[in-house]
Every structure is written in C-alpha cells, then in structure tokens.
PDB file of C-alpha atoms in Angstrom:
ATOM      1  CA  MET A   1       0.242   0.133  -0.552  1.00 64.00           C
ATOM      2  CA  LYS A   2       1.391   3.503  -0.610  1.00 85.00           C
ATOM      3  CA  ASN A   3       1.956   6.333   1.536  1.00 92.00           C
ATOM      4  CA  ARG A   4      -0.467   9.142   2.079  1.00 95.00           C
ATOM      5  CA  TYR A   5       0.309  12.592   2.297  1.00 97.00           C
ATOM      6  CA  PHE A   6      -1.656  15.952   2.676  1.00 97.00           C
ATOM      7  CA  VAL A   7      -0.484  19.283   1.351  1.00 97.00           C
ATOM      8  CA  ILE A   8      -2.549  21.947   2.741  1.00 96.00           C
ATOM      9  CA  ASP A   9      -0.946  25.568   2.287  1.00 95.00           C
ATOM     10  CA  PRO A  10      -2.931  27.822   0.466  1.00 95.00           C
ATOM     11  CA  ASP A  11       0.567  29.377  -2.260  1.00 94.00           C
ATOM     12  CA  GLN A  12      -0.626  26.078  -4.845  1.00 95.00           C
ATOM     13  CA  ILE A  13       2.689  26.961  -6.011  1.00 95.00           C
ATOM     14  CA  VAL A  14       4.393  26.264  -2.961  1.00 94.00           C
ATOM     15  CA  ALA A  15       2.061  23.140  -1.841  1.00 96.00           C
ATOM     16  CA  ASP A  16       2.862  21.386  -5.751  1.00 97.00           C
ATOM     17  CA  ASP A  17       6.930  22.065  -4.312  1.00 96.00           C
ATOM     18  CA  LEU A  18       6.506  20.405  -1.174  1.00 96.00           C
ATOM     19  CA  ALA A  19       4.311  17.714  -3.311  1.00 97.00           C
ATOM     20  CA  HIS A  20       6.917  16.959  -5.772  1.00 97.00           C
ATOM     21  CA  ALA A  21       9.924  17.434  -2.774  1.00 96.00           C
ATOM     22  CA  ILE A  22       7.070  14.464  -1.157  1.00 96.00           C
ATOM     23  CA  ARG A  23       7.851  12.258  -4.524  1.00 96.00           C
ATOM     24  CA  VAL A  24      10.810  12.474  -5.079  1.00 95.00           C
ATOM     25  CA  ASN A  25      11.340  11.211  -1.727  1.00 92.00           C
ATOM     26  CA  ASP A  26       8.944   9.026  -1.752  1.00 93.00           C
ATOM     27  CA  PRO A  27       7.857   8.002  -5.486  1.00 94.00           C
ATOM     28  CA  ALA A  28       5.155   5.578  -5.381  1.00 92.00           C
ATOM     29  CA  ALA A  29       2.992   8.454  -2.715  1.00 93.00           C
ATOM     30  CA  GLU A  30      -0.162   9.830  -3.416  1.00 96.00           C
ATOM     31  CA  VAL A  31      -0.220  13.320  -2.241  1.00 97.00           C
ATOM     32  CA  ILE A  32      -2.752  15.328  -1.512  1.00 97.00           C
ATOM     33  CA  VAL A  33      -3.367  19.412  -1.668  1.00 97.00           C
ATOM     34  CA  PHE A  34      -5.937  20.715  -0.351  1.00 97.00           C
ATOM     35  CA  PRO A  35      -5.788  25.009   0.121  1.00 96.00           C
ATOM     36  CA  THR A  36      -6.923  24.581   3.547  1.00 94.00           C
ATOM     37  CA  PRO A  37      -7.447  23.356   6.796  1.00 94.00           C
ATOM     38  CA  GLU A  38     -11.181  22.394   6.017  1.00 93.00           C
ATOM     39  CA  ALA A  39     -11.023  21.575   2.821  1.00 94.00           C
ATOM     40  CA  ALA A  40      -8.788  18.548   4.060  1.00 95.00           C
ATOM     41  CA  LEU A  41     -11.217  17.388   6.844  1.00 94.00           C
ATOM     42  CA  GLY A  42     -13.888  15.439   4.633  1.00 91.00           C
ATOM     43  CA  GLU A  43     -11.090  13.354   3.234  1.00 93.00           C
ATOM     44  CA  LEU A  44      -9.547  13.093   6.431  1.00 92.00           C
ATOM     45  CA  ALA A  45     -12.513  11.563   8.639  1.00 87.00           C
ATOM     46  CA  ILE A  46     -12.136   9.082   5.090  1.00 91.00           C
ATOM     47  CA  ARG A  47      -8.776   7.685   5.476  1.00 90.00           C
ATOM     48  CA  PRO A  48      -6.187   9.275   6.915  1.00 92.00           C
ATOM     49  CA  PRO A  49      -2.591   9.950   5.636  1.00 96.00           C
ATOM     50  CA  ARG A  50       0.639   9.489   7.022  1.00 95.00           C
ATOM     51  CA  ALA A  51       1.378  12.924   7.773  1.00 96.00           C
ATOM     52  CA  VAL A  52       0.418  16.309   6.589  1.00 96.00           C
ATOM     53  CA  LEU A  53       1.959  19.170   6.006  1.00 96.00           C
ATOM     54  CA  ILE A  54      -0.286  22.490   6.919  1.00 94.00           C
ATOM     55  CA  HIS A  55       1.038  26.757   6.296  1.00 91.00           C
ATOM     56  CA  HIS A  56      -1.085  27.014   9.458  1.00 86.00           C
ATOM     57  CA  GLU A  57       0.418  29.846  12.712  1.00 82.00           C
ATOM     58  CA  PRO A  58       1.065  27.168  15.318  1.00 83.00           C
ATOM     59  CA  LYS A  59       0.057  28.141  18.467  1.00 82.00           C
ATOM     60  CA  GLY A  60      -3.285  27.267  18.898  1.00 85.00           C
ATOM     61  CA  PHE A  61      -3.510  24.904  16.130  1.00 89.00           C
ATOM     62  CA  GLN A  62      -4.572  22.276  18.321  1.00 89.00           C
ATOM     63  CA  ARG A  63      -7.741  23.914  19.202  1.00 93.00           C
ATOM     64  CA  THR A  64      -9.021  24.456  15.213  1.00 94.00           C
ATOM     65  CA  PRO A  65     -10.793  20.831  13.804  1.00 95.00           C
ATOM     66  CA  ALA A  66      -8.383  19.725  11.547  1.00 94.00           C
ATOM     67  CA  GLY A  67      -5.782  19.911  14.748  1.00 94.00           C
ATOM     68  CA  ARG A  68      -8.009  18.404  17.057  1.00 95.00           C
ATOM     69  CA  ALA A  69      -8.708  15.619  14.166  1.00 95.00           C
ATOM     70  CA  LEU A  70      -5.102  15.143  13.520  1.00 95.00           C
ATOM     71  CA  GLN A  71      -4.443  14.979  16.729  1.00 94.00           C
ATOM     72  CA  SER A  72      -7.194  12.071  17.376  1.00 95.00           C
ATOM     73  CA  LEU A  73      -6.057  10.303  14.552  1.00 94.00           C
ATOM     74  CA  GLU A  74      -3.131  10.338  15.356  1.00 94.00           C
ATOM     75  CA  VAL A  75      -1.773  11.464  12.511  1.00 95.00           C
ATOM     76  CA  PRO A  76       2.120  13.510  12.852  1.00 95.00           C
ATOM     77  CA  TYR A  77       1.824  16.533  11.353  1.00 94.00           C
ATOM     78  CA  ALA A  78       4.582  19.589  10.164  1.00 93.00           C
ATOM     79  CA  PHE A  79       4.551  23.533   9.415  1.00 92.00           C
ATOM     80  CA  ARG A  80       5.562  25.681   6.664  1.00 88.00           C
ATOM     81  CA  GLY A  81       6.811  28.940   8.168  1.00 75.00           C
ATOM     82  CA  MET A  82       9.041  30.511  11.154  1.00 67.00           C
ATOM     83  CA  VAL A  83      11.883  28.145  13.156  1.00 62.00           C
ATOM     84  CA  SER A  84      10.939  30.353  15.946  1.00 59.00           C
ATOM     85  CA  GLU A  85       6.746  30.354  15.239  1.00 54.00           C
ATOM     86  CA  ALA A  86       6.827  26.567  15.466  1.00 51.00           C
ATOM     87  CA  GLU A  87       9.961  25.888  18.231  1.00 57.00           C
ATOM     88  CA  ALA A  88       7.565  27.734  20.290  1.00 51.00           C
ATOM     89  CA  GLU A  89       4.722  25.498  20.563  1.00 59.00           C
ATOM     90  CA  GLY A  90       7.409  22.852  20.433  1.00 67.00           C
ATOM     91  CA  ALA A  91       6.111  21.326  17.484  1.00 80.00           C
ATOM     92  CA  HIS A  92       8.088  20.049  13.845  1.00 86.00           C
ATOM     93  CA  VAL A  93       8.756  23.139  11.924  1.00 87.00           C
ATOM     94  CA  LEU A  94       9.416  22.910   7.234  1.00 89.00           C
ATOM     95  CA  ALA A  95      11.623  25.913   6.876  1.00 84.00           C
ATOM     96  CA  SER A  96      11.693  28.416   3.949  1.00 83.00           C
ATOM     97  CA  PRO A  97      13.198  28.117   1.719  1.00 87.00           C
ATOM     98  CA  PHE A  98      13.180  24.432   1.316  1.00 92.00           C
ATOM     99  CA  ASN A  99      14.543  21.193  -0.584  1.00 94.00           C
ATOM    100  CA  GLU A 100      14.036  18.340  -1.251  1.00 95.00           C
ATOM    101  CA  ASN A 101      16.469  17.378   1.433  1.00 95.00           C
ATOM    102  CA  THR A 102      14.690  19.278   4.512  1.00 94.00           C
ATOM    103  CA  VAL A 103      11.368  17.098   3.641  1.00 95.00           C
ATOM    104  CA  ALA A 104      13.041  14.143   3.478  1.00 95.00           C
ATOM    105  CA  ASP A 105      14.712  15.045   7.090  1.00 94.00           C
ATOM    106  CA  LEU A 106      11.238  16.417   8.157  1.00 93.00           C
ATOM    107  CA  LEU A 107       9.770  13.430   7.170  1.00 94.00           C
ATOM    108  CA  ARG A 108      12.527  11.175   9.323  1.00 93.00           C
ATOM    109  CA  GLN A 109      11.389  13.819  11.193  1.00 91.00           C
ATOM    110  CA  LEU A 110       7.392  12.191  11.418  1.00 92.00           C
ATOM    111  CA  LEU A 111       7.498   9.063  10.304  1.00 90.00           C
ATOM    112  CA  GLY A 112      10.604   7.804  12.444  1.00 84.00           C
ATOM    113  CA  ASP A 113      13.803   6.240  10.378  1.00 60.00           C
ATOM    114  CA  SER A 114      11.133   4.150   8.351  1.00 49.00           C
ATOM    115  CA  GLN A 115       9.295   6.176   5.941  1.00 48.00           C
ATOM    116  CA  GLY A 116       7.973   2.772   4.907  1.00 46.00           C
TER     117      GLY A 116
END
C-alpha cells in the first residue's frame, strides 16, 4: 500500500513544490493538496494520511477542527513557516526555502527512520 500525504497550503506553487519534494523521497506516494485545513477535513475522515504538511500558525492550531482531527487520528504533522514560531509551540517545522533534502529530513522526524 502506498503512503498517502496531505499538503495544506493556500499558495498553489508552494504546495506543488512540497508535493514534488515528497514524491522525490517516496516515489509511490499519493500526495493530495488542499488550500485550507477545512478543505482537508472530509478527506481526513475518510482515509487519513501518513503525515500532513500544513501552512498555518502553530499557536492554537491544536484547538482548531483540523488540529483536533489530526490529534485524534494520531496523524503526525508539521508546519511550514518560521522556525521560531513553531519552536515556541514545540512543533515540527519546515523552514523556507525548502528542498528535497529538508523535506526528507522532516518526513524522517515525523515518521521515524522508516517511511515505508
């Protein structure tokens, strides 16, 4: 079974770059892109992904519907944005600019050493 990932980002170009970087590291991956956390909620309930990369303010995210859903399903997630913001919340972060290697490192952090 191939791994499934969600990229949630309002910037389509950045979202596509992230999806590409995930596929470079996991060629068989299914990567689904959403513009907002709310847009991902329905699909999240149907078939949860292996991990989620999201552009969102870390502070208070756990109290949002998407944050609660990810926690209840135990889906690991990371934020795209400023490292200092995420560190304050104890969250995983993908700093920009990113590349295939930084995305691979982040996926290893989220999923452990094995991505299979």
